[in-house]
Amino acid sequence: HVEALEILLQGLCGVHRDRLRIHELCLKSVPNLGSVSSEVRLLCDLEQSEPTWTVRHIGGAIKGAGAEQISVLVRNMAESKVSKMALRLFYALGYKLDRELLRVGFAFHFNKGAHITVSVSSINKMLKLHATDEAVPLTPGLQLVEVTAPASPENYTEVAAAVSSFCEYLAPLLHLSKPNVPTGVVPTAAAAAASLMSDGGGTTL
Amino acid sequence: MPIKWILHWQPNAGATVNTQIHTELSQCAESLNGVKEGRWKATLSFYRAMVREQANANEFPRDFLGISLVEQPTKYYLVIRGQRLVVEAESSIQMIMEKLQSYKMRVALNFEGNQYQLGDFRLRVGKVVLAHSEGLRGIVMEMEYLPISSWEKSHQIMGEFFDLWQEALSKSSLPGHFVHIEPNFSEFGLSDQYTSQHTAVQYATIMAQMISTAQSVQRN
């Protein structure tokens, strides 16, 4: 189904896919640090010629009745590119490695009412600390499809609508939901995938 | 990027640093036919760990600094000098640190003054003041040599220019002198090619020196 999804996305987005190989380290503050525990992620992009690092902080999701009405998750996120000593700096500040994983797959970045990114990846765990060359899938045979878009407090409802609307195009092949809401394989998936594979995306689903 | 020496003013024993000295230093730069180019500013902030058990506060670094430089308006530098760590980040890292709530900015210092072009050199003479306050805490000087980015290769010419500057200063009989400390950049993982991370490390080093000087003055 992944290959069929790639064909479908290629047709919808009109851009080339980017390869994805990201080592994600989740750090948590040690017990005495901060009045509440805090978590920060360091992402290392291994697809670049030189590994490039980003620090990411994921905050709380918007809550309330308005949030329930929106079919996508809206949450705060702050990011910064950082130079290579960042991991050592956070260790020195009192953060410890809580978990790490390796995402391998591909992504499409395009504009359709918002700056949308669709990534399709397998999530892998490392058998030894930081050993990205020895990673095994957490859920063999399953891939994670994520559709994300940046938004501001002023325009997030429009962005959420653009994301929802885009996801409709993927419906014959897969159903996307808010994180932690299970979906399952859609009944039309096999037929849709076969159709896409046979004529390389010429079919309108 | 051109190499830069950052020096701080060391007052003579018993002397203090004041605005008059800063004015005379600026005038000295102008007397060497320095062309005034405008103002410059750097900001250095001390971060302190927010701990639940005060007794264990020492398990966290006490020399964690955040530095912003006028020549890198979109960047922010984090330094833990005692552990030889320097990180270049985007300005958004400040928001991340705020959201984490594990460290809070306590004291901020501004380094600000005039900038002068002297041939292939650029000189910045700056006051060190506490943010939102007037009192002068120190004086720093940046000496930049525009044609060279290699720290090693620039050493001789920088030394010669520094001697020239000291000689010009000696005519004013100021109660102090500039000190140049050279950090071991390779310990910070930095190469011979000069970058703004080198500048951040020099500022962190100067800060440590100024604190140590202030503490020994207090003890005496």
Short mmCIF file of C-alpha atoms in Angstrom, two decimals:
data_model
loop_
_atom_site.label_atom_id
_atom_site.label_comp_id
_atom_site.label_asym_id
_atom_site.label_seq_id
_atom_site.Cartn_x
_atom_site.Cartn_y
_atom_site.Cartn_z
CA HIS A 1 0.00 0.00 0.00
CA VAL A 2 2.96 2.29 0.65
CA GLU A 3 4.05 2.28 -2.98
CA ALA A 4 0.49 3.01 -4.08
CA LEU A 5 0.30 5.85 -1.55
CA GLU A 6 3.50 7.27 -2.93
CA ILE A 7 2.06 7.24 -6.47
CA LEU A 8 -1.13 8.90 -5.22
CA LEU A 9 0.78 11.57 -3.30
CA GLN A 10 3.09 12.25 -6.25
CA GLY A 11 0.02 12.93 -8.37
CA LEU A 12 -1.71 15.08 -5.76
CA CYS A 13 1.25 17.16 -4.62
CA GLY A 14 3.03 17.73 -7.90
CA VAL A 15 6.45 17.75 -6.23
CA HIS A 16 9.20 15.22 -5.83
CA ARG A 17 9.37 13.25 -2.63
CA ASP A 18 12.16 13.81 -0.11
CA ARG A 19 13.80 10.89 1.60
CA LEU A 20 13.41 10.80 5.34
CA ARG A 21 15.88 9.41 7.81
CA ILE A 22 15.56 11.12 11.16
CA HIS A 23 17.05 10.09 14.48
CA GLU A 24 14.78 11.43 17.18
CA LEU A 25 16.02 11.65 20.76
CA CYS A 26 13.49 12.47 23.48
CA LEU A 27 15.07 14.00 26.55
CA LYS A 28 13.46 14.41 29.93
CA SER A 29 14.56 16.62 32.81
CA VAL A 30 16.06 14.92 35.86
CA PRO A 31 13.82 14.83 38.98
CA ASN A 32 15.14 17.93 40.77
CA LEU A 33 15.06 20.21 37.72
CA GLY A 34 12.13 22.60 37.21
CA SER A 35 8.92 22.77 39.24
CA VAL A 36 7.45 20.36 36.70
CA SER A 37 9.20 17.79 34.57
CA SER A 38 9.97 18.95 31.03
CA GLU A 39 10.66 17.17 27.79
CA VAL A 40 12.56 18.28 24.72
CA ARG A 41 13.33 16.50 21.45
CA LEU A 42 16.50 16.57 19.44
CA LEU A 43 16.15 15.55 15.81
CA CYS A 44 19.10 14.63 13.68
CA ASP A 45 18.49 14.60 9.94
CA LEU A 46 20.69 11.80 8.65
CA GLU A 47 19.69 12.33 4.99
CA GLN A 48 21.81 15.48 4.69
CA SER A 49 25.48 15.25 3.69
CA GLU A 50 26.32 16.59 7.16
CA PRO A 51 23.92 15.51 9.95
CA THR A 52 21.82 18.55 10.87
CA TRP A 53 20.21 19.02 14.26
CA THR A 54 16.94 20.60 15.37
CA VAL A 55 15.57 21.11 18.87
CA ARG A 56 11.83 20.78 19.18
CA HIS A 57 9.48 21.49 22.04
CA ILE A 58 5.96 20.12 21.73
CA GLY A 59 3.46 21.84 23.93
CA GLY A 60 -0.10 21.19 24.91
CA ALA A 61 -2.98 20.71 22.50
CA ILE A 62 -5.75 23.32 22.35
CA LYS A 63 -8.65 22.21 24.48
CA GLY A 64 -12.33 22.86 24.80
CA ALA A 65 -15.47 22.44 22.68
CA GLY A 66 -13.88 24.21 19.71
CA ALA A 67 -11.03 21.71 19.72
CA GLU A 68 -13.48 18.77 19.71
CA GLN A 69 -15.08 20.10 16.54
CA ILE A 70 -11.79 20.20 14.66
CA SER A 71 -10.83 16.88 13.08
CA VAL A 72 -7.09 17.51 13.42
CA LEU A 73 -4.90 17.93 16.46
CA VAL A 74 -3.81 21.54 17.04
CA ARG A 75 -0.92 21.99 19.42
CA ASN A 76 1.92 24.33 20.23
CA MET A 77 5.32 23.63 18.83
CA ALA A 78 8.60 25.54 18.91
CA GLU A 79 11.67 24.59 16.93
CA SER A 80 15.21 25.77 16.43
CA LYS A 81 18.04 24.55 14.25
CA VAL A 82 21.06 23.96 16.47
CA SER A 83 24.73 23.12 16.01
CA LYS A 84 26.08 19.68 16.83
CA MET A 85 26.93 20.19 20.52
CA ALA A 86 23.25 20.60 21.39
CA LEU A 87 22.79 17.06 22.73
CA ARG A 88 25.82 17.40 25.02
CA LEU A 89 24.56 20.80 26.15
CA PHE A 90 21.17 19.43 27.16
CA TYR A 91 22.82 16.54 29.00
CA ALA A 92 24.94 19.11 30.85
CA LEU A 93 21.81 21.10 31.70
CA GLY A 94 20.22 18.10 33.41
CA TYR A 95 18.30 16.32 30.67
CA LYS A 96 18.53 12.58 30.23
CA LEU A 97 17.68 10.37 27.27
CA ASP A 98 14.20 8.98 27.80
CA ARG A 99 13.82 7.20 24.46
CA GLU A 100 15.11 7.37 20.93
CA LEU A 101 13.82 6.22 17.59
CA LEU A 102 14.67 6.29 13.91
CA ARG A 103 12.12 7.34 11.30
CA VAL A 104 12.79 6.05 7.81
CA GLY A 105 10.61 6.82 4.83
CA PHE A 106 9.72 9.72 2.59
CA ALA A 107 7.87 13.03 2.73
CA PHE A 108 6.14 15.47 0.39
CA HIS A 109 6.14 19.21 1.11
CA PHE A 110 3.67 21.33 -0.86
CA ASN A 111 1.06 24.09 -0.74
CA LYS A 112 -2.65 23.38 -0.85
CA GLY A 113 -4.39 25.99 1.27
CA ALA A 114 -1.53 25.66 3.76
CA HIS A 115 2.14 24.52 3.81
CA ILE A 116 1.38 20.82 4.15
CA THR A 117 3.84 18.02 4.82
CA VAL A 118 2.86 14.39 4.34
CA SER A 119 5.34 11.89 5.69
CA VAL A 120 5.19 8.12 5.38
CA SER A 121 7.65 6.35 7.60
CA SER A 122 8.46 3.26 9.56
CA ILE A 123 9.32 3.92 13.18
CA ASN A 124 12.35 1.94 14.30
CA LYS A 125 13.94 1.32 17.64
CA MET A 126 17.67 0.96 18.15
CA LEU A 127 19.00 -2.24 19.65
CA LYS A 128 22.01 -0.47 21.08
CA LEU A 129 22.32 3.12 22.29
CA HIS A 130 22.37 5.54 19.29
CA ALA A 131 23.04 2.65 16.88
CA THR A 132 21.08 3.97 13.89
CA ASP A 133 22.63 1.31 11.65
CA GLU A 134 21.06 -1.40 13.81
CA ALA A 135 17.44 -0.33 13.99
CA VAL A 136 14.41 -2.60 13.80
CA PRO A 137 10.80 -1.61 13.14
CA LEU A 138 8.65 -1.08 16.20
CA THR A 139 5.61 -2.31 14.28
CA PRO A 140 6.81 -4.50 11.41
CA GLY A 141 4.64 -4.21 8.32
CA LEU A 142 3.03 -0.97 9.52
CA GLN A 143 3.97 2.58 8.54
CA LEU A 144 2.98 5.88 10.08
CA VAL A 145 1.37 8.48 7.82
CA GLU A 146 1.43 11.99 9.23
CA VAL A 147 -0.08 15.09 7.68
CA THR A 148 1.08 18.31 9.34
CA ALA A 149 1.01 22.04 8.65
CA PRO A 150 2.30 25.03 10.62
CA ALA A 151 -0.30 27.57 11.78
CA SER A 152 -0.60 30.68 13.93
CA PRO A 153 -3.16 31.41 16.65
CA GLU A 154 -4.94 33.60 14.08
CA ASN A 155 -5.29 31.13 11.21
CA TYR A 156 -5.27 27.64 12.70
CA THR A 157 -8.93 26.94 11.87
CA GLU A 158 -8.28 27.63 8.16
CA VAL A 159 -5.10 25.52 8.22
CA ALA A 160 -6.94 22.69 10.00
CA ALA A 161 -9.64 22.84 7.30
CA ALA A 162 -6.99 22.69 4.54
CA VAL A 163 -5.38 19.64 6.16
CA SER A 164 -8.75 17.90 6.62
CA SER A 165 -9.72 18.65 3.07
CA PHE A 166 -6.43 17.24 1.74
CA CYS A 167 -6.89 14.07 3.76
CA GLU A 168 -10.16 13.44 1.91
CA TYR A 169 -8.12 12.75 -1.24
CA LEU A 170 -6.40 9.89 0.53
CA ALA A 171 -9.67 8.30 1.71
CA PRO A 172 -9.81 5.37 -0.73
CA LEU A 173 -6.43 4.23 0.48
CA LEU A 174 -6.33 5.24 4.12
CA HIS A 175 -8.23 7.01 6.84
CA LEU A 176 -6.39 9.55 9.00
CA SER A 177 -7.50 10.51 12.48
CA LYS A 178 -6.25 12.53 15.42
CA PRO A 179 -3.24 10.94 17.15
CA ASN A 180 -4.17 8.15 19.57
CA VAL A 181 -7.50 7.54 17.82
CA PRO A 182 -7.16 4.16 16.12
CA THR A 183 -8.35 3.84 12.52
CA GLY A 184 -7.65 0.46 10.96
CA VAL A 185 -7.26 -0.37 7.28
CA VAL A 186 -10.07 0.99 5.06
CA PRO A 187 -12.04 -1.64 3.13
CA THR A 188 -11.24 -0.05 -0.26
CA ALA A 189 -7.49 0.00 0.36
CA ALA A 190 -6.50 -3.15 -1.52
CA ALA A 191 -8.54 -2.27 -4.61
CA ALA A 192 -7.38 1.34 -4.59
CA ALA A 193 -3.75 0.27 -4.22
CA ALA A 194 -4.03 -2.23 -7.07
CA SER A 195 -5.58 0.41 -9.30
CA LEU A 196 -2.86 2.92 -8.54
CA MET A 197 -0.10 0.40 -9.11
CA SER A 198 -1.48 -0.88 -12.39
CA ASP A 199 -1.65 2.39 -14.24
CA GLY A 200 0.77 4.48 -12.21
CA GLY A 201 -1.72 7.04 -10.96
CA GLY A 202 -3.69 7.70 -14.13
CA THR A 203 -6.88 6.54 -12.42
CA THR A 204 -9.06 9.02 -10.62
CA LEU A 205 -10.08 7.37 -7.34
CA MET B 1 34.30 35.34 8.83
CA PRO B 2 37.02 37.81 9.90
CA ILE B 3 38.82 36.96 13.12
CA LYS B 4 38.20 39.00 16.20
CA TRP B 5 39.92 39.47 19.54
CA ILE B 6 37.71 40.51 22.40
CA LEU B 7 39.46 42.21 25.28
CA HIS B 8 38.26 43.50 28.60
CA TRP B 9 39.46 46.43 30.65
CA GLN B 10 41.34 45.53 33.79
CA PRO B 11 41.44 48.47 36.20
CA ASN B 12 44.64 48.96 38.20
CA ALA B 13 44.56 47.83 41.84
CA GLY B 14 42.40 50.27 43.77
CA ALA B 15 41.04 51.90 40.62
CA THR B 16 37.52 51.55 39.25
CA VAL B 17 36.08 51.63 35.80
CA ASN B 18 34.01 54.66 34.80
CA THR B 19 32.42 56.43 31.84
CA GLN B 20 35.31 58.84 31.54
CA ILE B 21 37.65 55.97 30.71
CA HIS B 22 35.22 54.74 28.07
CA THR B 23 35.07 58.23 26.53
CA GLU B 24 38.86 58.48 26.42
CA LEU B 25 39.14 55.06 24.82
CA SER B 26 36.67 56.07 22.11
CA GLN B 27 38.61 59.28 21.55
CA CYS B 28 41.80 57.24 21.23
CA ALA B 29 40.22 55.19 18.44
CA GLU B 30 39.26 58.40 16.68
CA SER B 31 42.77 59.81 17.15
CA LEU B 32 44.12 56.86 15.13
CA ASN B 33 41.97 58.10 12.24
CA GLY B 34 39.27 55.62 13.05
CA VAL B 35 36.13 56.30 10.98
CA LYS B 36 33.06 56.06 13.19
CA GLU B 37 30.67 53.57 11.59
CA GLY B 38 27.84 53.46 14.05
CA ARG B 39 26.69 51.67 17.19
CA TRP B 40 26.98 48.01 18.13
CA LYS B 41 25.51 45.85 20.84
CA ALA B 42 25.81 42.36 22.29
CA THR B 43 23.70 40.95 25.11
CA LEU B 44 24.69 38.28 27.56
CA SER B 45 22.19 36.64 29.91
CA PHE B 46 22.76 34.34 32.85
CA TYR B 47 20.44 31.37 33.08
CA ARG B 48 19.82 29.78 36.46
CA ALA B 49 18.43 26.31 37.08
CA MET B 50 15.03 26.19 38.74
CA VAL B 51 15.42 23.46 41.35
CA ARG B 52 12.99 21.90 43.75
CA GLU B 53 15.56 20.97 46.40
CA GLN B 54 17.88 23.95 46.90
CA ALA B 55 20.47 21.70 48.55
CA ASN B 56 21.08 19.96 45.23
CA ALA B 57 21.34 23.13 43.15
CA ASN B 58 25.03 22.46 42.53
CA GLU B 59 24.31 19.50 40.32
CA PHE B 60 23.40 22.02 37.60
CA PRO B 61 25.80 24.38 35.80
CA ARG B 62 26.10 27.86 37.26
CA ASP B 63 27.81 29.30 34.19
CA PHE B 64 25.10 28.72 31.60
CA LEU B 65 24.91 31.80 29.37
CA GLY B 66 22.81 32.98 26.46
CA ILE B 67 24.42 35.48 24.06
CA SER B 68 23.01 37.53 21.20
CA LEU B 69 25.26 39.36 18.71
CA VAL B 70 24.32 42.26 16.48
CA GLU B 71 26.08 40.67 13.49
CA GLN B 72 23.85 37.57 13.79
CA PRO B 73 20.35 38.97 14.31
CA THR B 74 18.55 35.63 13.81
CA LYS B 75 20.84 33.58 16.02
CA TYR B 76 21.36 32.94 19.71
CA TYR B 77 24.33 31.31 21.39
CA LEU B 78 24.31 29.05 24.44
CA VAL B 79 27.55 28.51 26.35
CA ILE B 80 28.46 26.44 29.40
CA ARG B 81 32.05 27.61 29.67
CA GLY B 82 33.15 25.28 32.49
CA GLN B 83 32.19 22.28 30.38
CA ARG B 84 33.56 23.74 27.15
CA LEU B 85 30.18 23.67 25.42
CA VAL B 86 28.93 26.17 22.85
CA VAL B 87 25.84 25.84 20.68
CA GLU B 88 24.65 28.09 17.89
CA ALA B 89 20.86 28.15 17.64
CA GLU B 90 18.11 30.23 16.09
CA SER B 91 16.57 33.00 18.19
CA SER B 92 13.56 30.71 18.76
CA ILE B 93 15.71 28.71 21.22
CA GLN B 94 14.96 31.43 23.77
CA MET B 95 11.25 30.63 23.49
CA ILE B 96 12.00 26.92 23.86
CA MET B 97 14.01 27.58 27.04
CA GLU B 98 11.10 29.64 28.35
CA LYS B 99 8.60 26.88 27.62
CA LEU B 100 10.79 24.27 29.33
CA GLN B 101 10.76 26.30 32.55
CA SER B 102 13.83 24.41 33.77
CA TYR B 103 16.11 27.46 33.51
CA LYS B 104 15.20 31.09 33.91
CA MET B 105 17.06 34.16 32.72
CA ARG B 106 18.29 35.99 35.75
CA VAL B 107 20.69 38.80 34.89
CA ALA B 108 21.26 40.36 31.50
CA LEU B 109 24.25 42.49 30.55
CA ASN B 110 24.50 44.76 27.53
CA PHE B 111 27.78 45.44 25.79
CA GLU B 112 27.33 48.54 23.67
CA GLY B 113 29.24 51.38 22.13
CA ASN B 114 30.68 52.80 18.92
CA GLN B 115 32.31 51.03 16.05
CA TYR B 116 35.32 52.36 14.12
CA GLN B 117 36.99 51.35 10.86
CA LEU B 118 40.79 51.68 10.87
CA GLY B 119 42.04 50.44 7.49
CA ASP B 120 41.61 46.64 7.50
CA PHE B 121 40.73 46.66 11.18
CA ARG B 122 37.43 47.26 12.87
CA LEU B 123 37.41 48.40 16.46
CA ARG B 124 34.46 48.37 18.82
CA VAL B 125 34.73 50.03 22.22
CA GLY B 126 31.87 49.17 24.52
CA LYS B 127 30.49 49.75 27.99
CA VAL B 128 29.24 46.81 29.98
CA VAL B 129 25.98 47.73 31.69
CA LEU B 130 23.27 45.78 33.45
CA ALA B 131 20.15 45.71 31.26
CA HIS B 132 17.66 48.43 32.28
CA SER B 133 20.28 50.19 34.37
CA GLU B 134 22.82 52.95 33.91
CA GLY B 135 25.72 51.86 36.08
CA LEU B 136 28.90 50.94 34.21
CA ARG B 137 30.16 47.46 35.12
CA GLY B 138 33.10 47.24 32.76
CA ILE B 139 34.56 48.05 29.37
CA VAL B 140 35.27 45.69 26.50
CA MET B 141 36.86 46.12 23.13
CA GLU B 142 36.50 44.08 19.94
CA MET B 143 39.40 44.11 17.50
CA GLU B 144 38.53 42.62 14.13
CA TYR B 145 40.90 42.02 11.22
CA LEU B 146 38.80 41.83 8.07
CA PRO B 147 41.09 40.06 5.57
CA ILE B 148 41.81 36.88 7.57
CA SER B 149 39.54 34.14 9.00
CA SER B 150 42.25 31.86 10.35
CA TRP B 151 42.96 32.33 14.06
CA GLU B 152 46.53 31.06 13.74
CA LYS B 153 47.43 33.04 10.64
CA SER B 154 46.11 36.30 12.09
CA HIS B 155 47.99 36.06 15.36
CA GLN B 156 51.02 38.11 14.46
CA ILE B 157 49.22 40.99 12.81
CA MET B 158 46.66 41.14 15.62
CA GLY B 159 49.47 41.24 18.16
CA GLU B 160 51.13 44.10 16.28
CA PHE B 161 47.90 46.08 16.06
CA PHE B 162 47.26 45.49 19.76
CA ASP B 163 50.75 46.86 20.57
CA LEU B 164 50.00 49.91 18.43
CA TRP B 165 46.78 50.43 20.30
CA GLN B 166 48.43 50.03 23.73
CA GLU B 167 51.06 52.57 22.70
CA ALA B 168 48.41 55.09 21.66
CA LEU B 169 46.63 54.47 24.97
CA SER B 170 49.73 54.94 27.09
CA LYS B 171 49.66 58.65 26.24
CA SER B 172 46.42 59.01 28.20
CA SER B 173 47.73 57.45 31.45
CA LEU B 174 44.48 55.60 32.09
CA PRO B 175 44.29 53.60 35.36
CA GLY B 176 44.14 50.17 33.77
CA HIS B 177 44.85 48.16 30.67
CA PHE B 178 43.19 45.81 28.23
CA VAL B 179 43.63 42.10 28.79
CA HIS B 180 43.51 39.53 26.04
CA ILE B 181 42.71 35.97 27.07
CA GLU B 182 42.83 33.38 24.38
CA PRO B 183 40.37 30.54 24.98
CA ASN B 184 41.38 27.10 23.77
CA PHE B 185 38.82 26.93 20.96
CA SER B 186 39.56 23.32 20.10
CA GLU B 187 38.34 22.31 23.57
CA PHE B 188 34.97 23.70 22.48
CA GLY B 189 35.06 21.68 19.27
CA LEU B 190 35.77 24.82 17.21
CA SER B 191 38.23 24.93 14.35
CA ASP B 192 40.85 27.45 13.32
CA GLN B 193 38.35 29.16 10.99
CA TYR B 194 36.67 31.96 12.93
CA THR B 195 32.91 31.96 13.49
CA SER B 196 30.38 33.68 15.74
CA GLN B 197 30.61 30.66 18.04
CA HIS B 198 34.22 31.74 18.69
CA THR B 199 32.89 35.21 19.58
CA ALA B 200 30.37 33.68 22.01
CA VAL B 201 33.16 31.68 23.69
CA GLN B 202 35.31 34.83 24.04
CA TYR B 203 32.43 36.70 25.68
CA ALA B 204 31.80 33.81 28.08
CA THR B 205 35.50 33.79 28.95
CA ILE B 206 35.53 37.53 29.57
CA MET B 207 32.47 37.18 31.77
CA ALA B 208 34.20 34.55 33.88
CA GLN B 209 37.25 36.81 34.15
CA MET B 210 35.19 39.87 35.13
CA ILE B 211 33.34 37.87 37.79
CA SER B 212 36.57 36.48 39.18
CA THR B 213 38.10 40.00 39.28
CA ALA B 214 35.01 41.43 41.00
CA GLN B 215 35.07 38.61 43.55
CA SER B 216 38.73 39.11 44.39
CA VAL B 217 38.18 42.88 44.73
CA GLN B 218 35.32 42.09 47.12
CA ARG B 219 37.48 39.72 49.12
CA ASN B 220 40.23 42.36 49.43
#
